[in-house]
CSV table of C-alpha atoms in Angstrom, one decimal:
chain,number,residue,atom,x,y,z
A,1,UNK,CA,12.7,-12.5,-12.5
A,2,UNK,CA,11.8,-9.3,-14.2
A,3,UNK,CA,13.0,-6.1,-12.6
A,4,UNK,CA,10.1,-3.7,-12.0
A,5,UNK,CA,10.5,0.0,-12.9
A,6,UNK,CA,7.9,2.8,-13.2
A,7,UNK,CA,7.7,5.8,-15.5
A,8,UNK,CA,5.2,8.5,-16.2
A,9,UNK,CA,3.5,9.1,-19.5
A,10,UNK,CA,1.5,12.1,-20.7
A,11,UNK,CA,-2.0,10.9,-21.6
A,12,UNK,CA,-2.3,13.8,-24.1
A,13,UNK,CA,0.8,13.4,-26.2
A,14,UNK,CA,2.5,10.2,-24.9
A,15,UNK,CA,5.7,12.0,-23.6
A,16,UNK,CA,7.7,9.9,-21.1
A,17,UNK,CA,9.2,11.2,-17.9
A,18,UNK,CA,11.2,9.3,-15.2
A,19,UNK,CA,9.3,11.3,-12.5
A,20,UNK,CA,6.0,13.0,-12.1
A,21,UNK,CA,5.9,16.6,-13.3
A,22,UNK,CA,3.0,19.0,-13.2
A,23,UNK,CA,3.3,20.4,-16.8
A,24,UNK,CA,4.2,18.3,-19.8
A,25,UNK,CA,7.3,19.6,-21.5
A,26,UNK,CA,6.2,18.4,-24.9
A,27,UNK,CA,2.6,19.6,-25.2
A,28,UNK,CA,2.4,22.1,-22.4
A,29,UNK,CA,-0.8,20.5,-20.7
A,30,UNK,CA,-1.1,20.4,-17.0
A,31,UNK,CA,-1.6,17.3,-14.8
A,32,UNK,CA,-1.7,14.8,-17.6
A,33,UNK,CA,1.1,12.4,-16.4
A,34,UNK,CA,0.0,8.9,-15.3
A,35,UNK,CA,2.3,6.4,-13.6
A,36,UNK,CA,2.8,3.1,-15.4
A,37,UNK,CA,4.8,0.0,-14.5
A,38,UNK,CA,7.6,-1.0,-16.8
A,39,UNK,CA,9.3,-4.4,-16.6
A,40,UNK,CA,12.4,-5.6,-18.2
A,41,UNK,CA,12.2,-8.1,-21.1
A,42,UNK,CA,13.3,-11.6,-20.1
A,43,UNK,CA,15.8,-11.7,-23.0
A,44,UNK,CA,18.4,-10.1,-20.7
A,45,UNK,CA,18.7,-6.9,-22.8
A,46,UNK,CA,19.9,-4.3,-20.3
A,47,UNK,CA,17.9,-1.1,-20.5
A,48,UNK,CA,15.1,-2.6,-22.6
A,49,UNK,CA,11.7,-2.1,-20.9
A,50,UNK,CA,8.2,-2.8,-22.0
A,51,UNK,CA,5.2,-0.7,-21.1
A,52,UNK,CA,2.4,-2.5,-19.1
A,53,UNK,CA,-0.9,-1.1,-17.8
A,54,UNK,CA,-0.9,-3.1,-14.5
A,55,UNK,CA,-0.3,-0.2,-12.2
A,56,UNK,CA,-2.6,-0.3,-9.2
A,57,UNK,CA,-4.9,2.6,-8.8
A,58,UNK,CA,-6.6,3.9,-5.7
A,59,UNK,CA,-10.3,3.0,-5.3
A,60,UNK,CA,-13.1,5.0,-3.8
A,61,UNK,CA,-14.2,3.7,-0.4
A,62,UNK,CA,-17.6,2.5,-1.8
A,63,UNK,CA,-15.8,0.2,-4.3
A,64,UNK,CA,-13.8,-1.6,-1.6
A,65,UNK,CA,-15.1,-5.1,-0.9
A,66,UNK,CA,-14.7,-6.3,2.6
A,67,UNK,CA,-13.5,-9.9,2.9
A,68,UNK,CA,-14.8,-12.1,5.7
A,69,UNK,CA,-11.3,-13.4,6.6
A,70,UNK,CA,-10.9,-15.6,9.7
A,71,UNK,CA,-9.7,-13.3,12.5
A,72,UNK,CA,-8.2,-13.9,15.9
A,73,UNK,CA,-10.5,-12.5,18.5
A,74,UNK,CA,-8.9,-10.2,21.1
A,75,UNK,CA,-10.3,-9.2,24.5
A,76,UNK,CA,-10.0,-5.4,23.9
A,77,UNK,CA,-13.3,-4.6,22.2
A,78,UNK,CA,-12.3,-1.2,20.9
A,79,UNK,CA,-9.0,-2.4,19.4
A,80,UNK,CA,-10.8,-5.4,17.9
A,81,UNK,CA,-13.3,-3.0,16.3
A,82,UNK,CA,-10.5,-0.8,14.9
A,83,UNK,CA,-8.8,-3.9,13.4
A,84,UNK,CA,-12.1,-5.0,11.7
A,85,UNK,CA,-13.1,-7.7,14.2
A,86,UNK,CA,-9.7,-9.0,15.3
A,87,UNK,CA,-6.3,-9.8,13.9
A,88,UNK,CA,-5.9,-11.6,10.6
A,89,UNK,CA,-3.7,-14.6,11.1
A,90,UNK,CA,-0.2,-14.2,9.5
A,91,UNK,CA,-0.7,-10.4,9.2
A,92,UNK,CA,1.4,-7.6,10.3
A,93,UNK,CA,-0.2,-4.7,12.2
A,94,UNK,CA,1.7,-1.4,12.4
A,95,UNK,CA,0.8,1.0,15.1
A,96,UNK,CA,2.1,4.5,14.7
A,97,UNK,CA,1.6,7.9,16.3
A,98,UNK,CA,3.2,10.7,18.2
A,99,UNK,CA,5.6,9.9,21.0
A,100,UNK,CA,4.0,9.4,24.4
A,101,UNK,CA,0.4,8.6,23.2
A,102,UNK,CA,0.5,5.0,24.6
A,103,UNK,CA,1.5,2.7,21.7
A,104,UNK,CA,3.9,0.6,23.8
A,105,UNK,CA,1.5,0.5,26.7
A,106,UNK,CA,-1.3,-0.7,24.4
A,107,UNK,CA,0.8,-3.4,22.8
A,108,UNK,CA,2.2,-4.7,26.1
A,109,UNK,CA,-1.3,-4.9,27.5
A,110,UNK,CA,-2.4,-6.8,24.4
A,111,UNK,CA,0.5,-9.2,24.8
A,112,UNK,CA,-0.3,-9.9,28.4
A,113,UNK,CA,-4.1,-10.4,27.7
A,114,UNK,CA,-3.4,-12.7,24.8
A,115,UNK,CA,-0.8,-14.9,26.4
A,116,UNK,CA,-1.9,-17.9,24.3
A,117,UNK,CA,-0.7,-16.2,21.1
A,118,UNK,CA,2.8,-15.8,19.9
A,119,UNK,CA,3.4,-12.1,19.7
A,120,UNK,CA,6.5,-10.3,18.4
A,121,UNK,CA,6.9,-6.8,19.8
A,122,UNK,CA,9.7,-4.8,18.0
């Protein structure tokens, strides 16, 4: 399996940097570094990487396509709405927030309401 590594390349002059920097040290242009994925060659040559253009880029919200995945319906209407109509089977849902806002209470209520489901609360 190929080891994945990323690097940053200046789109103006092609200079390479292991991390993002604001100003290119070669050509002096600002904000020209793009992250690209590098993967090792399968020949086993240590330190040899090839440049690929498969880095994922963020999409504007209007370009995101909503899938009509099967979802597990839950009794809490507001939580179901926030989750896009229910829980996708086999998915992981992470609830985060400030201490004391009710994450544990909400999850324990959900577990009690949906007793027919296997729920792991960590």
